[in-house]
């Protein structure tokens, strides 16, 4: 159902094309394509260094893990097995921290630390129980076992490609070593008891250098593929589990919800104290004075009662506005379509409202959607200098989509500590998303997503 409050706007049911991360200003771009500059880039050498360092680290980690776990498993028949296993797992967690630091420094892979050990009470037995029950400990042990064969494979592949590539590429510079010191024409390509093939003429030397160039150009991408697997292993086995990450996210969202509720209560208290309560106190005083003057000066008392009547009307209007700010009755009675139409009618610019929902969402989501549109339209009225605006609400699979557009001056930014930032935090607390596309000069398009629960 559509309600017209102004000029029509087109409806786009998707994220703004310009809502991604902005390009870094002033970034230097090399005239060489990435394939040619990769062999000499710092990133390629860091990745190669990661592979080279990975083998000794993997040997130490694998040796520690296999030795300690085997020793602990063998000692399980005694009281020493459990402490040894706990120490083995604790060591794996320590090596995991080292591996996260190495991946961060050389690969640029940011991996958060896994969930900390939670002990019910202090003491060695509680600590050992926490280590043995922690999923992060066993994932670190699995990483130690898988990293060793993978590091051996990565080391062999990377070193051979790197060594052969640069050796063949520079062959024209050092092929003279063979005839001068080796007693042969050049690098031997094939040889048996009857026949030998040497790379010794200009064509073969040039062809060898070209093959070396191909190897050299391919090596950084091969190494990058190997380190991509390393990054996936570090993220998947040494970072927080999905469950623990979700718990942390919910704890943060709960804090946002608590802070938001406290701020709303303070706002309501302030509005009542400074608005309706103050007017009612003044009204009581005026009626008291009118009562005293009723016999002495009926006309003055009548004027005072008339003024008090006006104050009552003003106080009632303030209470209605406050109640509408808490939860409007029209939203409860008639749903989002009527409630958003009411909000749009109070906007300072013409607003077109279109709500296309198969059913009403749950009251909590409905209320958040209402207040999101209300705040966005307030921003349109106060800051946009727009001539018209539009509000579209629809359902897309399991999401409630809200789009508010205006043809104003643009420049809205949710990252500068404005009201949009607070609104984004509120939506995030319920697994919602706020995307702002507002280039300088306009137009502005804000898309909000909320989980759909009917």
CSV table of C-alpha atoms in Angstrom, one decimal:
chain,number,residue,atom,x,y,z
A,1,UNK,CA,0.0,0.0,0.0
A,2,UNK,CA,1.4,3.4,-1.0
A,3,UNK,CA,0.7,6.7,0.6
A,4,UNK,CA,1.7,9.8,-1.4
A,5,UNK,CA,3.2,12.8,0.4
A,6,UNK,CA,5.1,14.2,-2.5
A,7,UNK,CA,7.1,13.5,-5.7
A,8,UNK,CA,7.7,9.8,-6.7
A,9,UNK,CA,11.0,8.2,-6.3
A,10,UNK,CA,12.3,5.0,-7.8
A,11,UNK,CA,12.6,2.1,-5.5
A,12,UNK,CA,15.8,0.1,-5.3
A,13,UNK,CA,15.9,-3.1,-3.2
A,14,UNK,CA,19.6,-3.4,-2.7
A,15,UNK,CA,22.6,-2.0,-1.1
A,16,UNK,CA,24.0,1.2,-2.5
A,17,UNK,CA,26.7,0.7,-5.1
A,18,UNK,CA,28.9,3.2,-3.3
A,19,UNK,CA,28.5,1.8,0.2
A,20,UNK,CA,31.8,-0.1,0.3
A,21,UNK,CA,35.1,1.1,1.7
A,22,UNK,CA,36.3,4.2,0.0
A,23,UNK,CA,39.5,4.1,-2.0
A,24,UNK,CA,42.5,5.5,-0.1
A,25,UNK,CA,43.3,8.9,-1.3
A,26,UNK,CA,46.7,9.6,-2.6
A,27,UNK,CA,47.6,5.9,-3.0
A,28,UNK,CA,50.5,5.5,-5.4
A,29,UNK,CA,49.9,3.2,-8.3
A,30,UNK,CA,52.8,1.5,-10.1
A,31,UNK,CA,52.9,1.7,-13.9
A,32,UNK,CA,53.9,-2.0,-14.0
A,33,UNK,CA,51.1,-4.6,-13.8
A,34,UNK,CA,50.9,-6.7,-10.7
A,35,UNK,CA,52.3,-9.8,-12.5
A,36,UNK,CA,55.5,-8.1,-13.3
A,37,UNK,CA,56.1,-6.3,-10.0
A,38,UNK,CA,55.1,-9.2,-7.8
A,39,UNK,CA,58.7,-10.8,-7.7
A,40,UNK,CA,60.2,-7.7,-6.2
A,41,UNK,CA,57.3,-6.5,-4.0
A,42,UNK,CA,57.8,-6.5,-0.2
A,43,UNK,CA,54.6,-8.5,0.3
A,44,UNK,CA,56.0,-11.4,-1.8
A,45,UNK,CA,59.2,-11.5,0.1
A,46,UNK,CA,57.4,-11.4,3.4
A,47,UNK,CA,55.2,-14.3,2.3
A,48,UNK,CA,58.3,-16.2,1.2
A,49,UNK,CA,59.9,-15.5,4.5
A,50,UNK,CA,56.8,-16.8,6.3
A,51,UNK,CA,57.2,-20.1,4.4
A,52,UNK,CA,60.9,-20.4,5.1
A,53,UNK,CA,60.4,-19.7,8.8
A,54,UNK,CA,57.4,-22.0,8.9
A,55,UNK,CA,59.4,-25.2,8.6
A,56,UNK,CA,61.6,-24.8,11.7
A,57,UNK,CA,58.6,-23.6,13.7
A,58,UNK,CA,56.6,-26.5,12.6
A,59,UNK,CA,59.3,-29.0,13.5
A,60,UNK,CA,59.6,-27.6,17.0
A,61,UNK,CA,55.8,-27.5,17.4
A,62,UNK,CA,55.3,-31.0,16.0
A,63,UNK,CA,58.1,-32.4,18.1
A,64,UNK,CA,56.7,-30.8,21.3
A,65,UNK,CA,53.1,-32.0,20.6
A,66,UNK,CA,53.9,-35.6,19.6
A,67,UNK,CA,56.4,-36.0,22.5
A,68,UNK,CA,54.3,-34.5,25.2
A,69,UNK,CA,51.0,-36.1,24.1
A,70,UNK,CA,52.6,-39.5,23.7
A,71,UNK,CA,54.2,-39.2,27.1
A,72,UNK,CA,50.9,-38.0,28.7
A,73,UNK,CA,48.9,-40.8,27.1
A,74,UNK,CA,51.4,-43.3,28.3
A,75,UNK,CA,51.3,-41.9,31.9
A,76,UNK,CA,47.5,-41.9,32.1
A,77,UNK,CA,47.7,-45.1,34.1
A,78,UNK,CA,49.4,-43.0,36.8
A,79,UNK,CA,48.5,-39.6,38.3
A,80,UNK,CA,51.1,-37.9,36.1
A,81,UNK,CA,49.3,-38.4,32.8
A,82,UNK,CA,46.7,-35.6,33.2
A,83,UNK,CA,49.2,-32.9,34.2
A,84,UNK,CA,51.5,-33.8,31.3
A,85,UNK,CA,48.6,-33.6,28.9
A,86,UNK,CA,47.5,-30.3,30.3
A,87,UNK,CA,51.0,-28.9,29.9
A,88,UNK,CA,51.1,-30.2,26.4
A,89,UNK,CA,47.9,-28.4,25.5
A,90,UNK,CA,49.0,-25.3,27.2
A,91,UNK,CA,52.2,-25.4,25.2
A,92,UNK,CA,50.2,-25.7,22.0
A,93,UNK,CA,48.2,-22.7,23.0
A,94,UNK,CA,51.4,-20.7,23.5
A,95,UNK,CA,52.7,-21.8,20.1
A,96,UNK,CA,49.3,-20.7,18.8
A,97,UNK,CA,49.9,-17.2,20.1
A,98,UNK,CA,53.3,-17.2,18.4
A,99,UNK,CA,51.8,-18.4,15.1
A,100,UNK,CA,49.1,-15.6,15.2
A,101,UNK,CA,51.8,-13.0,15.8
A,102,UNK,CA,53.9,-14.5,12.8
A,103,UNK,CA,50.8,-14.4,10.6
A,104,UNK,CA,50.0,-10.9,11.6
A,105,UNK,CA,53.6,-9.6,11.0
A,106,UNK,CA,54.3,-11.4,7.7
A,107,UNK,CA,50.9,-12.1,6.1
A,108,UNK,CA,48.9,-9.2,7.5
A,109,UNK,CA,46.3,-11.7,8.8
A,110,UNK,CA,44.6,-10.4,11.9
A,111,UNK,CA,43.3,-13.2,14.1
A,112,UNK,CA,41.8,-12.6,17.5
A,113,UNK,CA,42.9,-14.7,20.4
A,114,UNK,CA,40.6,-17.6,21.3
A,115,UNK,CA,38.4,-17.6,24.3
A,116,UNK,CA,40.5,-17.5,27.6
A,117,UNK,CA,40.5,-20.3,30.1
A,118,UNK,CA,37.7,-20.1,32.6
A,119,UNK,CA,38.3,-21.7,35.9
A,120,UNK,CA,35.6,-22.1,38.5
A,121,UNK,CA,38.1,-21.8,41.4
A,122,UNK,CA,41.9,-21.2,41.7
A,123,UNK,CA,44.4,-24.0,41.9
A,124,UNK,CA,46.2,-26.4,39.6
A,125,UNK,CA,43.4,-29.0,39.3
A,126,UNK,CA,40.9,-26.4,38.2
A,127,UNK,CA,43.5,-25.0,35.7
A,128,UNK,CA,44.2,-28.5,34.3
A,129,UNK,CA,40.5,-29.2,33.9
A,130,UNK,CA,40.0,-25.9,32.1
A,131,UNK,CA,42.8,-26.6,29.7
A,132,UNK,CA,41.6,-30.1,28.9
A,133,UNK,CA,38.0,-28.9,28.4
A,134,UNK,CA,38.8,-25.9,26.3
A,135,UNK,CA,38.1,-26.4,22.6
A,136,UNK,CA,40.8,-23.9,21.7
A,137,UNK,CA,43.4,-26.1,23.3
A,138,UNK,CA,42.5,-29.1,21.2
A,139,UNK,CA,42.3,-26.9,18.0
A,140,UNK,CA,45.8,-25.7,18.7
A,141,UNK,CA,46.9,-29.4,19.0
A,142,UNK,CA,45.3,-30.2,15.7
A,143,UNK,CA,47.0,-27.2,14.1
A,144,UNK,CA,50.4,-28.5,15.4
A,145,UNK,CA,49.8,-31.9,13.8
A,146,UNK,CA,48.5,-30.5,10.4
A,147,UNK,CA,51.0,-27.7,10.2
A,148,UNK,CA,54.1,-29.9,10.0
A,149,UNK,CA,53.3,-31.8,6.8
A,150,UNK,CA,51.9,-28.7,5.2
A,151,UNK,CA,55.0,-26.7,6.1
A,152,UNK,CA,57.3,-29.3,4.6
A,153,UNK,CA,55.3,-29.3,1.4
A,154,UNK,CA,55.2,-25.5,1.3
A,155,UNK,CA,58.9,-25.2,2.0
A,156,UNK,CA,59.9,-27.6,-0.7
A,157,UNK,CA,57.6,-26.1,-3.4
A,158,UNK,CA,58.5,-22.5,-2.5
A,159,UNK,CA,62.3,-23.0,-2.3
A,160,UNK,CA,62.5,-25.0,-5.5
A,161,UNK,CA,60.4,-22.6,-7.5
A,162,UNK,CA,62.3,-19.6,-6.1
A,163,UNK,CA,65.8,-21.1,-6.6
A,164,UNK,CA,65.2,-22.6,-10.0
A,165,UNK,CA,63.4,-19.4,-11.2
A,166,UNK,CA,66.2,-17.0,-10.2
A,167,UNK,CA,68.9,-19.4,-11.2
A,168,UNK,CA,67.6,-19.9,-14.7
A,169,UNK,CA,66.7,-16.2,-15.1
A,170,UNK,CA,70.3,-15.2,-14.3
A,171,UNK,CA,71.9,-18.0,-16.3
A,172,UNK,CA,73.3,-15.7,-19.0
A,173,UNK,CA,75.3,-14.0,-16.2
A,174,UNK,CA,76.9,-17.1,-14.8
A,175,UNK,CA,77.0,-19.8,-17.6
A,176,UNK,CA,80.7,-19.1,-18.2
A,177,UNK,CA,81.5,-20.9,-15.0
A,178,UNK,CA,81.0,-24.3,-16.8
A,179,UNK,CA,83.5,-24.0,-19.6
A,180,UNK,CA,86.0,-22.2,-17.4
A,181,UNK,CA,85.9,-24.4,-14.3
A,182,UNK,CA,83.7,-27.4,-15.1
A,183,UNK,CA,85.2,-28.6,-18.4
A,184,UNK,CA,81.8,-28.6,-20.2
A,185,UNK,CA,80.0,-26.2,-22.5
A,186,UNK,CA,77.2,-25.2,-20.1
A,187,UNK,CA,74.4,-26.4,-17.9
A,188,UNK,CA,73.8,-30.1,-18.7
A,189,UNK,CA,70.2,-30.7,-19.7
A,190,UNK,CA,70.5,-34.4,-20.5
A,191,UNK,CA,73.4,-36.9,-20.5
A,192,UNK,CA,74.1,-40.6,-20.7
A,193,UNK,CA,77.0,-42.8,-21.7
A,194,UNK,CA,76.7,-41.9,-25.3
A,195,UNK,CA,75.1,-38.5,-25.6
A,196,UNK,CA,75.0,-35.2,-23.6
A,197,UNK,CA,73.0,-32.0,-24.1
A,198,UNK,CA,74.3,-28.7,-22.8
A,199,UNK,CA,72.7,-25.3,-22.8
A,200,UNK,CA,75.7,-23.5,-24.4
A,201,UNK,CA,74.6,-21.6,-27.5
A,202,UNK,CA,72.9,-18.1,-27.5
A,203,UNK,CA,69.5,-19.4,-28.4
A,204,UNK,CA,69.5,-22.0,-25.6
A,205,UNK,CA,70.8,-19.5,-23.1
A,206,UNK,CA,68.1,-17.0,-24.0
A,207,UNK,CA,65.4,-19.7,-23.9
A,208,UNK,CA,66.7,-20.8,-20.5
A,209,UNK,CA,66.4,-17.2,-19.2
A,210,UNK,CA,62.9,-16.9,-20.5
A,211,UNK,CA,61.9,-20.1,-18.8
A,212,UNK,CA,63.5,-18.7,-15.6
A,213,UNK,CA,61.5,-15.5,-16.1
A,214,UNK,CA,58.3,-17.5,-16.2
A,215,UNK,CA,59.2,-19.4,-13.0
A,216,UNK,CA,60.2,-16.2,-11.3
A,217,UNK,CA,56.9,-14.5,-12.2
A,218,UNK,CA,54.9,-17.5,-11.2
A,219,UNK,CA,56.7,-18.1,-7.9
A,220,UNK,CA,55.1,-15.2,-5.9
A,221,UNK,CA,51.6,-16.3,-6.9
A,222,UNK,CA,52.3,-19.9,-6.0
A,223,UNK,CA,53.7,-18.8,-2.6
A,224,UNK,CA,50.7,-16.6,-2.1
A,225,UNK,CA,48.4,-19.6,-2.7
A,226,UNK,CA,50.4,-21.6,-0.1
A,227,UNK,CA,50.2,-18.8,2.5
A,228,UNK,CA,46.5,-18.4,1.8
A,229,UNK,CA,46.1,-22.0,3.1
A,230,UNK,CA,48.2,-21.1,6.1
A,231,UNK,CA,46.0,-18.1,6.8
A,232,UNK,CA,42.9,-20.2,6.6
A,233,UNK,CA,44.5,-22.7,9.1
A,234,UNK,CA,45.5,-19.9,11.5
A,235,UNK,CA,42.0,-18.4,11.4
A,236,UNK,CA,40.1,-21.7,11.6
A,237,UNK,CA,42.2,-23.4,14.3
A,238,UNK,CA,44.0,-20.7,16.3
A,239,UNK,CA,41.3,-18.0,16.4
A,240,UNK,CA,38.1,-17.9,18.5
A,241,UNK,CA,35.4,-20.4,17.6
A,242,UNK,CA,32.2,-19.2,16.0
A,243,UNK,CA,30.3,-19.9,19.2
A,244,UNK,CA,32.7,-17.9,21.4
A,245,UNK,CA,32.8,-15.0,18.8
A,246,UNK,CA,29.0,-15.0,18.8
A,247,UNK,CA,28.9,-14.9,22.6
A,248,UNK,CA,31.3,-11.9,22.6
A,249,UNK,CA,29.2,-10.1,20.0
A,250,UNK,CA,26.0,-10.7,22.0
A,251,UNK,CA,27.7,-9.4,25.2
A,252,UNK,CA,28.7,-6.3,23.4
A,253,UNK,CA,25.2,-5.9,21.9
A,254,UNK,CA,23.7,-6.4,25.3
A,255,UNK,CA,25.8,-3.5,26.6
A,256,UNK,CA,24.6,-1.3,23.7
A,257,UNK,CA,21.0,-2.2,24.5
A,258,UNK,CA,21.4,-1.5,28.2
A,259,UNK,CA,23.1,1.9,27.5
A,260,UNK,CA,20.4,2.8,25.0
A,261,UNK,CA,17.6,1.9,27.4
A,262,UNK,CA,19.2,3.9,30.1
A,263,UNK,CA,19.6,6.9,27.8
A,264,UNK,CA,15.9,6.6,26.8
A,265,UNK,CA,14.8,6.5,30.4
A,266,UNK,CA,17.0,9.6,31.2
A,267,UNK,CA,15.5,11.4,28.2
A,268,UNK,CA,11.9,10.5,29.3
A,269,UNK,CA,12.6,11.6,32.8
A,270,UNK,CA,14.1,14.9,31.6
A,271,UNK,CA,11.2,15.6,29.3
A,272,UNK,CA,8.7,14.9,32.0
A,273,UNK,CA,10.6,17.0,34.6
A,274,UNK,CA,11.3,20.0,32.3
A,275,UNK,CA,8.0,19.9,30.3
A,276,UNK,CA,4.7,18.4,31.5
A,277,UNK,CA,5.7,18.3,35.2
A,278,UNK,CA,6.7,21.9,35.2
A,279,UNK,CA,3.5,23.0,33.5
A,280,UNK,CA,1.4,21.0,35.9
A,281,UNK,CA,3.1,22.6,38.9
A,282,UNK,CA,2.5,26.1,37.4
A,283,UNK,CA,-1.1,25.1,36.6
A,284,UNK,CA,-1.7,24.0,40.2
A,285,UNK,CA,-0.3,27.4,41.5
A,286,UNK,CA,-2.5,29.3,39.0
A,287,UNK,CA,-5.6,27.4,40.0
A,288,UNK,CA,-4.8,28.1,43.7
A,289,UNK,CA,-4.5,31.8,43.0
A,290,UNK,CA,-7.7,31.7,41.0
A,291,UNK,CA,-9.5,30.0,43.8
A,292,UNK,CA,-8.4,32.7,46.3
A,293,UNK,CA,-9.6,35.5,43.9
A,294,UNK,CA,-12.8,33.8,43.0
A,295,UNK,CA,-14.8,35.8,45.6
A,296,UNK,CA,-12.9,39.0,45.5
A,297,UNK,CA,-12.5,39.4,41.8
A,298,UNK,CA,-14.5,36.9,39.7
A,299,UNK,CA,-13.4,38.4,36.4
A,300,UNK,CA,-9.6,38.1,37.2
A,301,UNK,CA,-10.3,34.6,38.5
A,302,UNK,CA,-12.0,33.7,35.2
A,303,UNK,CA,-9.1,35.0,33.2
A,304,UNK,CA,-6.7,32.9,35.4
A,305,UNK,CA,-8.8,29.8,34.8
A,306,UNK,CA,-8.9,30.5,31.1
A,307,UNK,CA,-5.1,30.7,31.1
A,308,UNK,CA,-4.9,27.5,33.1
A,309,UNK,CA,-7.1,25.8,30.6
A,310,UNK,CA,-4.6,26.8,27.8
A,311,UNK,CA,-1.8,25.4,30.0
A,312,UNK,CA,-3.7,22.1,30.4
A,313,UNK,CA,-4.0,21.8,26.6
A,314,UNK,CA,-0.3,22.4,26.2
A,315,UNK,CA,0.6,19.9,28.8
A,316,UNK,CA,-1.6,17.3,27.2
A,317,UNK,CA,0.0,17.9,23.9
A,318,UNK,CA,3.5,17.4,25.4
A,319,UNK,CA,2.3,14.2,27.1
A,320,UNK,CA,0.9,13.0,23.8
A,321,UNK,CA,4.2,13.8,22.0
A,322,UNK,CA,6.1,12.0,24.8
A,323,UNK,CA,3.9,8.9,24.6
A,324,UNK,CA,4.3,8.9,20.8
A,325,UNK,CA,8.1,8.9,21.3
A,326,UNK,CA,7.9,5.9,23.7
A,327,UNK,CA,5.5,3.8,21.5
A,328,UNK,CA,2.8,5.4,19.4
A,329,UNK,CA,-0.7,4.0,19.7
A,330,UNK,CA,-1.2,4.1,15.9
A,331,UNK,CA,1.7,1.6,15.5
A,332,UNK,CA,0.1,-0.8,17.9
A,333,UNK,CA,-3.3,-0.5,16.4
A,334,UNK,CA,-2.7,-0.2,12.7
A,335,UNK,CA,0.9,-1.2,12.0
A,336,UNK,CA,3.9,0.3,10.2
A,337,UNK,CA,2.0,1.6,7.2
A,338,UNK,CA,-0.2,4.0,9.2
A,339,UNK,CA,2.5,4.8,11.7
A,340,UNK,CA,5.1,5.8,9.1
A,341,UNK,CA,2.5,7.8,7.2
A,342,UNK,CA,1.8,9.7,10.4
A,343,UNK,CA,5.6,10.4,10.8
A,344,UNK,CA,5.9,11.4,7.2
A,345,UNK,CA,3.0,13.9,7.5
A,346,UNK,CA,5.0,15.8,10.2
A,347,UNK,CA,8.2,16.0,8.1
A,348,UNK,CA,9.0,19.5,6.7
A,349,UNK,CA,9.4,18.1,3.1
A,350,UNK,CA,6.9,16.0,1.1
A,351,UNK,CA,7.5,12.3,1.7
A,352,UNK,CA,6.3,9.3,-0.2
A,353,UNK,CA,5.7,6.2,1.9
A,354,UNK,CA,5.4,2.7,0.5
A,355,UNK,CA,5.1,-0.3,2.8
A,356,UNK,CA,4.9,-3.7,1.2
A,357,UNK,CA,4.9,-6.4,3.9
A,358,UNK,CA,3.1,-9.8,3.8
A,359,UNK,CA,2.5,-9.6,7.5
A,360,UNK,CA,3.3,-7.6,10.6
A,361,UNK,CA,6.7,-8.2,12.2
A,362,UNK,CA,7.0,-8.8,15.9
A,363,UNK,CA,6.4,-5.7,18.0
A,364,UNK,CA,10.1,-5.3,19.0
A,365,UNK,CA,11.2,-5.3,15.3
A,366,UNK,CA,8.2,-3.1,14.3
A,367,UNK,CA,9.1,-0.6,17.0
A,368,UNK,CA,12.7,-0.4,15.9
A,369,UNK,CA,11.7,0.0,12.3
A,370,UNK,CA,9.4,2.8,13.3
A,371,UNK,CA,11.9,4.7,15.3
A,372,UNK,CA,14.6,4.2,12.6
A,373,UNK,CA,12.4,5.9,10.0
A,374,UNK,CA,11.4,8.6,12.5
A,375,UNK,CA,15.0,9.5,13.2
A,376,UNK,CA,16.0,9.4,9.6
A,377,UNK,CA,13.1,11.7,8.6
A,378,UNK,CA,14.1,14.1,11.4
A,379,UNK,CA,17.6,14.2,9.9
A,380,UNK,CA,15.9,15.0,6.5
A,381,UNK,CA,14.0,17.8,8.1
A,382,UNK,CA,16.9,19.3,10.0
A,383,UNK,CA,20.0,18.8,7.9
A,384,UNK,CA,19.3,17.7,4.3
A,385,UNK,CA,17.8,20.9,2.7
A,386,UNK,CA,15.8,18.5,0.5
A,387,UNK,CA,12.8,19.2,-1.6
A,388,UNK,CA,11.3,15.7,-1.3
A,389,UNK,CA,12.0,12.3,0.3
A,390,UNK,CA,10.7,8.7,0.1
A,391,UNK,CA,10.4,5.8,2.5
A,392,UNK,CA,10.2,2.2,1.3
A,393,UNK,CA,9.7,-0.8,3.5
A,394,UNK,CA,9.6,-4.4,2.3
A,395,UNK,CA,10.6,-7.9,3.2
A,396,UNK,CA,13.5,-9.7,1.5
A,397,UNK,CA,13.8,-13.3,2.5
A,398,UNK,CA,14.5,-13.2,6.3
A,399,UNK,CA,15.2,-9.5,6.4
A,400,UNK,CA,13.1,-6.4,6.9
A,401,UNK,CA,14.4,-3.8,4.5
A,402,UNK,CA,14.0,0.0,5.0
A,403,UNK,CA,15.1,2.6,2.5
A,404,UNK,CA,14.9,6.4,3.1
A,405,UNK,CA,16.0,8.7,0.3
A,406,UNK,CA,16.1,12.4,-0.1
A,407,UNK,CA,17.3,14.8,-2.8
A,408,UNK,CA,19.2,17.1,-0.4
A,409,UNK,CA,22.8,18.2,-0.2
A,410,UNK,CA,24.2,14.9,1.0
A,411,UNK,CA,27.3,14.5,3.1
A,412,UNK,CA,25.8,12.3,5.8
A,413,UNK,CA,28.3,10.1,7.5
A,414,UNK,CA,27.6,7.5,10.2
A,415,UNK,CA,31.3,7.3,11.2
A,416,UNK,CA,31.6,10.9,12.5
A,417,UNK,CA,29.8,10.4,15.9
A,418,UNK,CA,26.5,11.7,14.6
A,419,UNK,CA,23.0,10.5,15.3
A,420,UNK,CA,23.5,8.0,12.4
A,421,UNK,CA,26.3,6.4,14.4
A,422,UNK,CA,24.1,5.9,17.4
A,423,UNK,CA,21.3,4.5,15.1
A,424,UNK,CA,23.8,2.1,13.5
A,425,UNK,CA,24.8,0.9,17.0
A,426,UNK,CA,21.1,0.3,18.0
A,427,UNK,CA,20.5,-1.7,14.8
A,428,UNK,CA,23.7,-3.7,15.3
A,429,UNK,CA,22.4,-4.7,18.8
A,430,UNK,CA,19.6,-6.7,17.1
A,431,UNK,CA,21.7,-8.1,14.2
A,432,UNK,CA,20.7,-5.2,12.0
A,433,UNK,CA,22.7,-3.2,9.5
A,434,UNK,CA,22.8,0.5,8.5
A,435,UNK,CA,24.3,1.5,5.2
A,436,UNK,CA,24.6,5.2,4.3
A,437,UNK,CA,25.3,6.4,0.7
A,438,UNK,CA,25.4,10.1,0.8
A,439,UNK,CA,28.0,11.8,-1.6
A,440,UNK,CA,28.6,15.5,-1.3
A,441,UNK,CA,25.9,17.3,-3.3
A,442,UNK,CA,23.4,14.4,-2.8
A,443,UNK,CA,21.2,12.5,-3.1
A,444,UNK,CA,21.3,10.6,0.2
A,445,UNK,CA,20.1,7.0,0.5
A,446,UNK,CA,20.1,5.1,3.8
A,447,UNK,CA,19.2,1.4,3.9
A,448,UNK,CA,18.5,-0.3,7.2
A,449,UNK,CA,18.2,-4.1,7.5
A,450,UNK,CA,16.5,-5.8,10.4
A,451,UNK,CA,15.9,-9.5,11.1
A,452,UNK,CA,12.4,-10.6,10.0
A,453,UNK,CA,10.3,-12.2,12.6
A,454,UNK,CA,6.6,-12.3,12.0
